[in-house]
Coordinates of C-alpha atoms and ligand atoms in Angstrom, one line a residue:
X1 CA 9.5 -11.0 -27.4
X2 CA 6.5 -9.2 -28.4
X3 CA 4.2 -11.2 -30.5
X4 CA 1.2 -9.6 -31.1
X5 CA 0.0 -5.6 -32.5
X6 CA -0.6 -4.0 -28.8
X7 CA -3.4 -2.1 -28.8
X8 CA -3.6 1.1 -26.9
X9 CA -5.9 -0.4 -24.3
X10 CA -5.3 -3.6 -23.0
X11 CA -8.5 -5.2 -21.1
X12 CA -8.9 -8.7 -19.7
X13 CA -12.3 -10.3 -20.2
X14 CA -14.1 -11.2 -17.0
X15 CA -13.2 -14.7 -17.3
X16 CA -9.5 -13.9 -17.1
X17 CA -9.9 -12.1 -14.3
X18 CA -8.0 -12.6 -10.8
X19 CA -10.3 -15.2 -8.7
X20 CA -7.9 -15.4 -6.1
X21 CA -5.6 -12.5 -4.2
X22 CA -1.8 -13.1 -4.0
X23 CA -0.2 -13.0 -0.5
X24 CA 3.6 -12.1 -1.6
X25 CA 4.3 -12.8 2.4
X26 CA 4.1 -16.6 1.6
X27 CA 7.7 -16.0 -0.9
X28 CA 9.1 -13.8 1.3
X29 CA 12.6 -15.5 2.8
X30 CA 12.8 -12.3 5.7
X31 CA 9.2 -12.5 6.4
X32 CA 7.7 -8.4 7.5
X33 CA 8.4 -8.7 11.5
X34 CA 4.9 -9.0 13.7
X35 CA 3.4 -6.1 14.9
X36 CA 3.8 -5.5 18.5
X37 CA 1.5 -4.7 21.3
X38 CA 2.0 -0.5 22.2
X39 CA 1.5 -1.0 26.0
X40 CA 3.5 -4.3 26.0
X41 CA 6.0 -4.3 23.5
X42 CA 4.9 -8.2 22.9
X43 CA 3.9 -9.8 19.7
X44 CA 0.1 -9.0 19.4
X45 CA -2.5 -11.6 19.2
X46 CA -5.4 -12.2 17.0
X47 CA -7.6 -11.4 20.0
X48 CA -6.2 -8.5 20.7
X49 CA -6.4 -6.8 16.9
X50 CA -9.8 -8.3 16.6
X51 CA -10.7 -5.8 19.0
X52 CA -9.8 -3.0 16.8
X53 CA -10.4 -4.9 13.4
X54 CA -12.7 -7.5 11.5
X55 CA -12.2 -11.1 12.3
X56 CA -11.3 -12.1 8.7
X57 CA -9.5 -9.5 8.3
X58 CA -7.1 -10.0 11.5
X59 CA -6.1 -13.6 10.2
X60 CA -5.4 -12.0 6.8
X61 CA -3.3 -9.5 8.9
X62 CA -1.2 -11.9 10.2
X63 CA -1.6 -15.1 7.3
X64 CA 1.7 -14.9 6.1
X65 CA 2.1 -18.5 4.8
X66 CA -0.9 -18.5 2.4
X67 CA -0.1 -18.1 -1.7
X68 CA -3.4 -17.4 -2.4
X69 CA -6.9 -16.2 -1.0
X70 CA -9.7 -16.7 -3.0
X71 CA -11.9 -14.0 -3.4
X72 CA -15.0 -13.9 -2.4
X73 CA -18.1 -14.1 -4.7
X74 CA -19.9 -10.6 -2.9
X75 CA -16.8 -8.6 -4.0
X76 CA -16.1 -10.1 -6.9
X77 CA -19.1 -8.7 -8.2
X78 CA -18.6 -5.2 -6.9
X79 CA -15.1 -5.7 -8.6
X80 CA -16.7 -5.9 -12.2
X81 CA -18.8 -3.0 -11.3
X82 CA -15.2 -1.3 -12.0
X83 CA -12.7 -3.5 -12.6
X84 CA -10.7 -4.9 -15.2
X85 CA -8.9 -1.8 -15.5
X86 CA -7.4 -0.8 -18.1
X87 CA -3.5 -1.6 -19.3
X88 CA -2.4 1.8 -21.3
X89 CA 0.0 1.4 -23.7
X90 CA 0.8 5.0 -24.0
X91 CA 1.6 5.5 -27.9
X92 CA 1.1 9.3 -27.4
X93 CA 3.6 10.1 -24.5
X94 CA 6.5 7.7 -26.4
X95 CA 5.6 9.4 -29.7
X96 CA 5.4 13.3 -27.7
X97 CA 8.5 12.2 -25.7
X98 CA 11.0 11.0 -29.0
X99 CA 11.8 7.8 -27.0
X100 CA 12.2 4.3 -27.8
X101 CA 11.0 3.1 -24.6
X102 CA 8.1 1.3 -24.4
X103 CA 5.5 3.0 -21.6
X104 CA 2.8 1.4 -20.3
X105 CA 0.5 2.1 -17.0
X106 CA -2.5 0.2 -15.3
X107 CA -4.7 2.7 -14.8
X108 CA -6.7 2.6 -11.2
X109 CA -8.9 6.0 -11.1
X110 CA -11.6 5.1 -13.2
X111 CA -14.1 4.5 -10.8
X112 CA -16.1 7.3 -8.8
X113 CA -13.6 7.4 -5.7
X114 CA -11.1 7.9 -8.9
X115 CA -8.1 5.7 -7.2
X116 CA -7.1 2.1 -6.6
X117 CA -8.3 2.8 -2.8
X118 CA -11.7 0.8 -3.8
X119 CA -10.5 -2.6 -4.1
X120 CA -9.2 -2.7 -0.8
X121 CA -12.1 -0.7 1.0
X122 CA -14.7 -3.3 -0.7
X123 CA -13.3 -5.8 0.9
X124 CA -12.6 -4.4 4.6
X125 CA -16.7 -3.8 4.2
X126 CA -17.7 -6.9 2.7
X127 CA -16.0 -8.9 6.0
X128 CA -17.1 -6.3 8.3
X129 CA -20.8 -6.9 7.2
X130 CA -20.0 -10.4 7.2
X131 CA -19.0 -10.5 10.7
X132 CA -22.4 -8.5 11.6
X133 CA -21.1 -5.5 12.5
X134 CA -22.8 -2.1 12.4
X135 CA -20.1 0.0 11.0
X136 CA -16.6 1.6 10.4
X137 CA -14.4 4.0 11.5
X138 CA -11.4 5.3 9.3
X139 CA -9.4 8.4 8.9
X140 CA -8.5 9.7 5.6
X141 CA -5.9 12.5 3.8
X142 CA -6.6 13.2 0.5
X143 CA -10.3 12.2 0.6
X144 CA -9.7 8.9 -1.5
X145 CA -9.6 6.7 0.8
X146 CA -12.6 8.2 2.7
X147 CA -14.5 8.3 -0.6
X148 CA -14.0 4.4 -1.7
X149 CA -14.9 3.1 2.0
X150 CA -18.5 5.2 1.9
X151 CA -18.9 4.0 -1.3
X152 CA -18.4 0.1 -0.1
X153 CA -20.4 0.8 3.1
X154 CA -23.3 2.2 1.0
X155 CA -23.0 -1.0 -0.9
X156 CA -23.3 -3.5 2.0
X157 CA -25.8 -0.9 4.4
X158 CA -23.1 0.0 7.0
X159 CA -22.2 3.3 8.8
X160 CA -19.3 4.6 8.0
X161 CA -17.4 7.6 10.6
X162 CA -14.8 9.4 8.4
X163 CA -12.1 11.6 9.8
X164 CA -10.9 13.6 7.7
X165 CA -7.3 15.7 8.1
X166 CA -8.0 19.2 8.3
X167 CA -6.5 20.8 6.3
X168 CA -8.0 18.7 3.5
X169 CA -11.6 19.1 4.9
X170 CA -11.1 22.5 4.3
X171 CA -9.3 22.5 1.1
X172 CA -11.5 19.6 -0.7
X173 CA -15.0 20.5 0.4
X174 CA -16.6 18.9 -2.4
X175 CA -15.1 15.1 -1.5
X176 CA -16.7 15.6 1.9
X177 CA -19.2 16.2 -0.1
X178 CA -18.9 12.9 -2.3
X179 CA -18.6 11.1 1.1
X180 CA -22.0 12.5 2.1
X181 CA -23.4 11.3 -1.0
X182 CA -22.8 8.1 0.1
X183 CA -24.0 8.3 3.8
X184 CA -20.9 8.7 5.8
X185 CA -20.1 11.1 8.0
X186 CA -17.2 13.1 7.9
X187 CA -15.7 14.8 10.7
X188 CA -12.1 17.0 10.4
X189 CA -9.0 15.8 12.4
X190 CA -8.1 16.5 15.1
X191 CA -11.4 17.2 16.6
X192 CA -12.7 17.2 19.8
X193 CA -15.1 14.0 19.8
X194 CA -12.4 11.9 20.9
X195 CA -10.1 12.2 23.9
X196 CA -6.9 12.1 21.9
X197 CA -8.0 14.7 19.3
X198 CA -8.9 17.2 22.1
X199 CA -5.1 16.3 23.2
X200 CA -3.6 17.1 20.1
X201 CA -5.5 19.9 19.8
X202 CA -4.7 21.5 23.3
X203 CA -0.5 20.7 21.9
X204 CA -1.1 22.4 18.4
X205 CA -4.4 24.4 18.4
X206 CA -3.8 25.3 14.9
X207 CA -2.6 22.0 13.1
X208 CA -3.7 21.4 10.1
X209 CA -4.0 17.6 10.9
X210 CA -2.4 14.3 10.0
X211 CA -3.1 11.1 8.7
X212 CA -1.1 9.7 12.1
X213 CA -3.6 12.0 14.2
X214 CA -6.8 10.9 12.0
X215 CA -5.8 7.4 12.6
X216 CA -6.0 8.1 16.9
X217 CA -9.0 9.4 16.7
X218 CA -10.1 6.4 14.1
X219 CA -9.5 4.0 16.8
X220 CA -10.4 5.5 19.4
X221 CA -13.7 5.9 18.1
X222 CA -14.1 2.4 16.8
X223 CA -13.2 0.8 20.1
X224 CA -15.5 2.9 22.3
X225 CA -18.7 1.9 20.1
X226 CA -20.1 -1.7 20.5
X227 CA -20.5 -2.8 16.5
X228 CA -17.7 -0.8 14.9
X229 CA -14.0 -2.2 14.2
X230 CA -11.4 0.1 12.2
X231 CA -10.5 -0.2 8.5
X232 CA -7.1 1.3 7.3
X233 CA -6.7 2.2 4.0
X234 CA -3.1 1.2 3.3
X235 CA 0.0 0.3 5.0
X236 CA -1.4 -2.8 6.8
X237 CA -0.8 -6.5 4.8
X238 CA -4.3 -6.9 4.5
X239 CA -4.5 -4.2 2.1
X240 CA -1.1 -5.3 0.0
X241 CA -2.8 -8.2 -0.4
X242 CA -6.3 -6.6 -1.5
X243 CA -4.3 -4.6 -3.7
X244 CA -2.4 -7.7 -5.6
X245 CA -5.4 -7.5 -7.8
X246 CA -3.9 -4.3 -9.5
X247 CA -0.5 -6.5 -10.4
X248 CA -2.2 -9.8 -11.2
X249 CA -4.7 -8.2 -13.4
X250 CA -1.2 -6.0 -14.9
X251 CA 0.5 -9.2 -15.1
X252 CA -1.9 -11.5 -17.0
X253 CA -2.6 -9.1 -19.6
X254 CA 1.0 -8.5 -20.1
X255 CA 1.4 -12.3 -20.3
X256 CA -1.3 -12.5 -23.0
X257 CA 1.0 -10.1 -26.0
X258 CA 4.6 -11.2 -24.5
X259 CA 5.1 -7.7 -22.6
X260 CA 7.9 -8.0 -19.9
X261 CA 8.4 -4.6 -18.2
X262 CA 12.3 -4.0 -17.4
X263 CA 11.4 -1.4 -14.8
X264 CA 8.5 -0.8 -12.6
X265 CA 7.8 2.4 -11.0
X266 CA 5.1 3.4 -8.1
X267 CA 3.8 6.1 -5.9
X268 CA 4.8 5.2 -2.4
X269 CA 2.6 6.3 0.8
X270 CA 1.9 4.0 2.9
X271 CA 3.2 1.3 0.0
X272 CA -0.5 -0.1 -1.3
X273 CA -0.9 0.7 -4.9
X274 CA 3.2 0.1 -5.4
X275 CA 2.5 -3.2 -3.2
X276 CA -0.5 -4.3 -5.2
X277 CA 1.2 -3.7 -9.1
X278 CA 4.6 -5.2 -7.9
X279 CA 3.1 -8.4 -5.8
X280 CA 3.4 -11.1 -9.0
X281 CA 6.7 -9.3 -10.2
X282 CA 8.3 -9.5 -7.4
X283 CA 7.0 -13.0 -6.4
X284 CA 9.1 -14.1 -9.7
X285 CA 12.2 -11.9 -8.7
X286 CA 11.9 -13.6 -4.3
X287 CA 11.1 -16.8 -6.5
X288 CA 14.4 -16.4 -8.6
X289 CA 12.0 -16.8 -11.6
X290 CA 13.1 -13.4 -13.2
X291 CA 14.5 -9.6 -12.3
X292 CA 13.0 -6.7 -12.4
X293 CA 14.2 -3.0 -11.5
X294 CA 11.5 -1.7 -9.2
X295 CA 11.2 1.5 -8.2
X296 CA 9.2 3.4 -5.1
X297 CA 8.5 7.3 -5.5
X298 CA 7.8 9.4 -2.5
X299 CA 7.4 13.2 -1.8
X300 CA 10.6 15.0 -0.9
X301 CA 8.6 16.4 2.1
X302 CA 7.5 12.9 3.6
X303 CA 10.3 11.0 2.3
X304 CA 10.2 8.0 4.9
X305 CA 11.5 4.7 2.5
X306 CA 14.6 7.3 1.5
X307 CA 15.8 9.2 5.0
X308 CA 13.6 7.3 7.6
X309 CA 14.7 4.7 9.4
X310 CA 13.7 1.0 9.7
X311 CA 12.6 0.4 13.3
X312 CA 10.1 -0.5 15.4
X313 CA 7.7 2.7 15.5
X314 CA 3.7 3.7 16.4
X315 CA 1.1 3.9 13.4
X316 CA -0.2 6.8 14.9
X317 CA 0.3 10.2 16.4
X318 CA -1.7 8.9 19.4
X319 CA -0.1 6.2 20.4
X320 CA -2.9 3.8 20.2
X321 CA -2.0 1.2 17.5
X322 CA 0.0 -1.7 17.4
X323 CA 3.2 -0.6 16.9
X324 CA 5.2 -1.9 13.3
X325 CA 8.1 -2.4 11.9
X326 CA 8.8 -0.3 8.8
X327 CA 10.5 2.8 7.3
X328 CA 9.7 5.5 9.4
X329 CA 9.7 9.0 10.1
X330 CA 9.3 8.8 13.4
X331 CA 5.4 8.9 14.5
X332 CA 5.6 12.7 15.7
X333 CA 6.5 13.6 12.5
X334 CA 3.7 15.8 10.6
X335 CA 4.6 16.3 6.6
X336 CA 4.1 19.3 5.3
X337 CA 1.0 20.0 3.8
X338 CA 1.8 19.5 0.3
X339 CA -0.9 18.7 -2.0
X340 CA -0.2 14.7 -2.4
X341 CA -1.7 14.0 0.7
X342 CA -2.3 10.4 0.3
X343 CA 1.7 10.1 0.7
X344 CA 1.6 12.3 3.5
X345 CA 2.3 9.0 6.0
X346 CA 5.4 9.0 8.6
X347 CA 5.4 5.1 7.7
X348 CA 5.5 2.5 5.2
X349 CA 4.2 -1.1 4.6
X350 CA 5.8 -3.3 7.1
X351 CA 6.4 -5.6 3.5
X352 CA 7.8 -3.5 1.2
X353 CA 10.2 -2.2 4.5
X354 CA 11.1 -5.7 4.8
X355 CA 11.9 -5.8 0.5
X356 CA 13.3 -2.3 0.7
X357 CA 15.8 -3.3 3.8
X358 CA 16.5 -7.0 1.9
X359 CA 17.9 -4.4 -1.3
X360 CA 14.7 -5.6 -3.3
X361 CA 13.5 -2.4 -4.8
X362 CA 14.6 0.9 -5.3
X363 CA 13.7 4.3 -3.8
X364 CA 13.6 8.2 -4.9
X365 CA 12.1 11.5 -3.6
X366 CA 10.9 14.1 -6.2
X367 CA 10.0 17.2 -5.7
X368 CA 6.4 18.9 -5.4
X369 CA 6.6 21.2 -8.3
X370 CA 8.7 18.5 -10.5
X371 CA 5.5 16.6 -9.9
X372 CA 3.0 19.1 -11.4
X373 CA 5.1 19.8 -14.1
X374 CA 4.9 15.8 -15.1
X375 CA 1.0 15.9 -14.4
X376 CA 0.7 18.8 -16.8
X377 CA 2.9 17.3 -19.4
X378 CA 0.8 14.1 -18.9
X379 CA -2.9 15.5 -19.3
X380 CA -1.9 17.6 -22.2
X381 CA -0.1 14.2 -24.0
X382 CA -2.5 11.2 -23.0
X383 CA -5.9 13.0 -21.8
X384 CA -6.1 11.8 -18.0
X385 CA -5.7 14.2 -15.2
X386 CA -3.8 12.7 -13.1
X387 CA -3.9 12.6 -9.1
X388 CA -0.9 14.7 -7.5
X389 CA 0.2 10.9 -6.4
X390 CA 0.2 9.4 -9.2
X391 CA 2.8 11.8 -10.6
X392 CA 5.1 11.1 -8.5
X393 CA 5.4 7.6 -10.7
X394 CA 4.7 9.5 -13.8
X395 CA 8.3 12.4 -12.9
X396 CA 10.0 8.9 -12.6
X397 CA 9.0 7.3 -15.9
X398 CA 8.8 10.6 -18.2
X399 CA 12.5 10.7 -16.7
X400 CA 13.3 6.8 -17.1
X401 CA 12.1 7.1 -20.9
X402 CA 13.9 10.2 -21.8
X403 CA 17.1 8.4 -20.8
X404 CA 16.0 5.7 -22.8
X405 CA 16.4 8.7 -25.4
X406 CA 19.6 9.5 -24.9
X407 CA 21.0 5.4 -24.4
X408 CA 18.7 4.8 -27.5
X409 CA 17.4 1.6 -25.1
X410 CA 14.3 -0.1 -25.9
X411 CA 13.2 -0.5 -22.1
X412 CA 9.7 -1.0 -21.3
X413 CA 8.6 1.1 -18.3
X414 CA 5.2 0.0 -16.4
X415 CA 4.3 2.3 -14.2
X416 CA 0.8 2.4 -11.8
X417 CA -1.6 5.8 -12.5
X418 CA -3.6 5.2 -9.0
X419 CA -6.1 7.5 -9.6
X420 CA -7.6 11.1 -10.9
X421 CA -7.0 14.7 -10.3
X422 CA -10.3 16.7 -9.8
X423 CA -10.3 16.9 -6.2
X424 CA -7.3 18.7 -7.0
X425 CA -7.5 21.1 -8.6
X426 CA -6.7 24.1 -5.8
X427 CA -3.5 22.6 -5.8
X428 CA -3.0 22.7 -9.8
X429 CA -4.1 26.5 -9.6
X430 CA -1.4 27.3 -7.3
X431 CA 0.7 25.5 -9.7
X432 CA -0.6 27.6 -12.6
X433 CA -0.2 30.5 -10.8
X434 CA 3.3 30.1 -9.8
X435 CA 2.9 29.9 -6.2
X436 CA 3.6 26.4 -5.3
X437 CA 6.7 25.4 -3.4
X438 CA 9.2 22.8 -2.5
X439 CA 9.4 21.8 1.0
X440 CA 12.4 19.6 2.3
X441 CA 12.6 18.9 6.0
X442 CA 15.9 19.7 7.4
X443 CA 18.2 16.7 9.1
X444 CA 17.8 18.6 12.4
X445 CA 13.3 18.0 12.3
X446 CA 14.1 14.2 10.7
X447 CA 16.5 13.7 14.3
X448 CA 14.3 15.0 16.6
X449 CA 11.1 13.2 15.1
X450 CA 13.5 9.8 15.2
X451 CA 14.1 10.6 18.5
X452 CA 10.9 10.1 19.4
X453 CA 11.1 6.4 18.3
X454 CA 10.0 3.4 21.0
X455 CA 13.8 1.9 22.7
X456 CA 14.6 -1.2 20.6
X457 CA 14.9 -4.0 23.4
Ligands
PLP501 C1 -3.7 6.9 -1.4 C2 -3.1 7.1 -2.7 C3 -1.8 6.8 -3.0 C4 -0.8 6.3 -2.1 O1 -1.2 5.3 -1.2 P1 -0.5 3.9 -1.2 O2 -1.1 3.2 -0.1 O3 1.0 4.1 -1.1 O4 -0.9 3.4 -2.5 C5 -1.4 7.0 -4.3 N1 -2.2 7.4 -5.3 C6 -3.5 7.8 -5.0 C7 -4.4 8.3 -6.1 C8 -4.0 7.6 -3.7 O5 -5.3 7.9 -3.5

């Protein structure tokens, strides 16, 4: 029942905005299973991640009874330096598209980092000044994630060590560049500053890198320096519950004109934006309160929620990190590099794995070059250029609404727009110029990277 003329931008004013983060762990029945110990094989304790992370960010990590964490004041200012975002209700893509859906998306890249990566990495640096620390280590794919963390650490006058996969370093010079800008340092991955970089290296001297391999070196890096911890950029709970701002801020405004979305569709990497927009939803659907069709979209080439398998496997390539439970692709498995490269992850979330496995949400793999065509169709109909990630969620809903034109249902589709597309643009030429391809790893690579899974005791 929609009750009010919905204009094409929806914003909340700062007084309606989210004061406190929502832990969707505290209304989970099957709650995610604890990360183990990679040496041990034991449930991990909060000493033993503190060593690797921040203090408040380790009970946050492992909080899974609390609703609600109230922000704090230091980030909630950095949030309206950026934040509300905006609610789209895109008139111009229903109109272009002849459907009689309703299309809406929350729209994350409208910051400098251009994703939703910032709301996460303000926080990780606001508790690691807190806690007195010097600085941060991280690894990052795409740049994004890299990019919002030096932005936070410029904002609270930390140090901030990137590493950077390398075959983005090379192909995205200028958001090294960005990263510069705001004083980090940005090495490519795998390099050889850290012992298990020059290891990979010596095993594939001419990878192009991945994020599992980034993430070794990460570590290793942070633990070997007194005054540095690690900060991950998704997959962990901490994030998911940084992120539930994107869905709390989706969800209120909805409330305000009546707007229930039937379906809800995400890009899924390592699950944090598609976390983040779903957490209130699907607190109402574990809550009983109400349904929703939610839907997860990954890469074809990295498709770990829709072949992996949900076990017990190692965040990294290295070996290093506590070891999760999730979707996986097996930790030795490295994605081709396709130009999304912030859903380039072998994993997923340990809490949507737990959802996904408990038949909460849906997944689907799409194609690379369905993907561009989408982001073409999109920039040309709404204006925004959108991130090769994000249209993964935009294939999904351009195809949701055009079988609402063929049913002649009035569904409304919400879908998340994480972030911006001008640090990609090399991949949008080979697009142009006809020479992007479809990769789709064969059964045989998805068995032999499974079979490097940990024994299930
Ligand atoms: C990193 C990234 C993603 C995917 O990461 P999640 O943790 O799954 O959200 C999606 N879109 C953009 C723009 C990104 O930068």
């Amino acid at each position: 029942m929609q009750n009010k003329e919905i204009p094409y931008k929806i914003y909340l004013k700062e007084s309606e905005m989210p004061k406190s983060w929502y832990n969707l762990r505290a209304d989970m029945k099957h709650k995610p299973a604890p990360l183990l110990h990679p040496g041990t094989g034991s449930a991990i304790a909060a000493d033993e991640l503190e060593q690797v992370f921040c203090k408040e960010l380790t009970e946050q990590e492992l909080d899974d009874a609390t609703t609600f964490v109230p922000i704090p004041q230091e980030i909630l200012n950095f949030y309206r330096m950026y934040r509300p975002s905006p609610l789209v209700r895109a008139y111009c893509l229903e109109e272009r598209l002849g459907t009689p859906a309703k299309i809406y998306y929350k729209f994350e890249g409208s910051n400098t980092s251009g994703s939703h990566k910032l709301n996460s990495a303000v926080a990780q640096a606001y508790y690691a000044k807190k806690q007195g620390l010097r600085g941060v280590t991280t690894e990052t794919g795409a740049g994004q994630w890299g990019t919002a963390l030096s932005m936070a650490c410029a904002y609270f006058g930390l140090d901030c060590q990137v590493y950077m996969v390398r075959s983005s370093y090379e192909q995205k010079a200028f958001r090294r560049e960005v990263m510069r800008t705001y004083g980090a340092s940005v090495t490519p991955s795998p390099s050889d500053t850290t012992e298990v970089g020059r290891k990979i290296l010596a095993a594939h001297p001419n990878t192009g890198g991945s994020l599992g391999c980034a993430i070794s070196e990460a570590v290793e890096r942070a633990v070997s320096q007194p005054g540095y911890r690690y900060v991950l950029g998704s997959v962990l709970n901490q994030v998911m519950l940084h992120q539930s701002v994107i869905g709390l801020e989706t969800k209120a405004a909805m409330d305000q004109y009546g707007i229930v979305p039937d379906i809800i569709i995400g890009s899924a990497g390592g699950g944090s934006n598609l976390g983040g927009l779903i957490a209130p939803f699907m607190g109402e659907k574990l809550r009983g309160e109400r349904d929703y069709r939610i839907v997860a979209v990954e890469p074809a080439s990295c498709p770990s929620l829709t072949r992996g398998r949900f076990a017990y496997d190692f965040c990294d390539t290295g070996r290093i990190c506590p070891m999760a439970k999730m979707y996986t692709l097996g930790a030795d498995f490295i994605p081709a590099p396709e130009h999304a490269g912030g859903l380039r992850y072998h994993g997923m979330s340990p809490i949507l794995s737990q959802l996904y496995h408990d038949g909460l949400f849906e997944a689907v793999s799409v194609k690379q070059t369905q993907v561009f065509e989408a982001a073409e169709y999109f920039a040309r109909v709404e204006g925004i250029l959108p991130a090769p990630e994000s249209a993964h969620a935009i294939r999904v809903a351009l195809d949701e609404a055009l079988k609402c034109r063929e049913t002649g249902e009035e569904k409304t589709i919400l879908f998340g727009l994480t972030g911006t597309g001008y640090f990609d643009l090399k991949a949008y030429e080979q697009f142009h110029d006809g020479r992007m391809t479809d990769y789709v790893p064969a059964d045989e690579e998805l068995e032999r990277s499974f079979a490097g899974l940990p024994k299930q005791s």
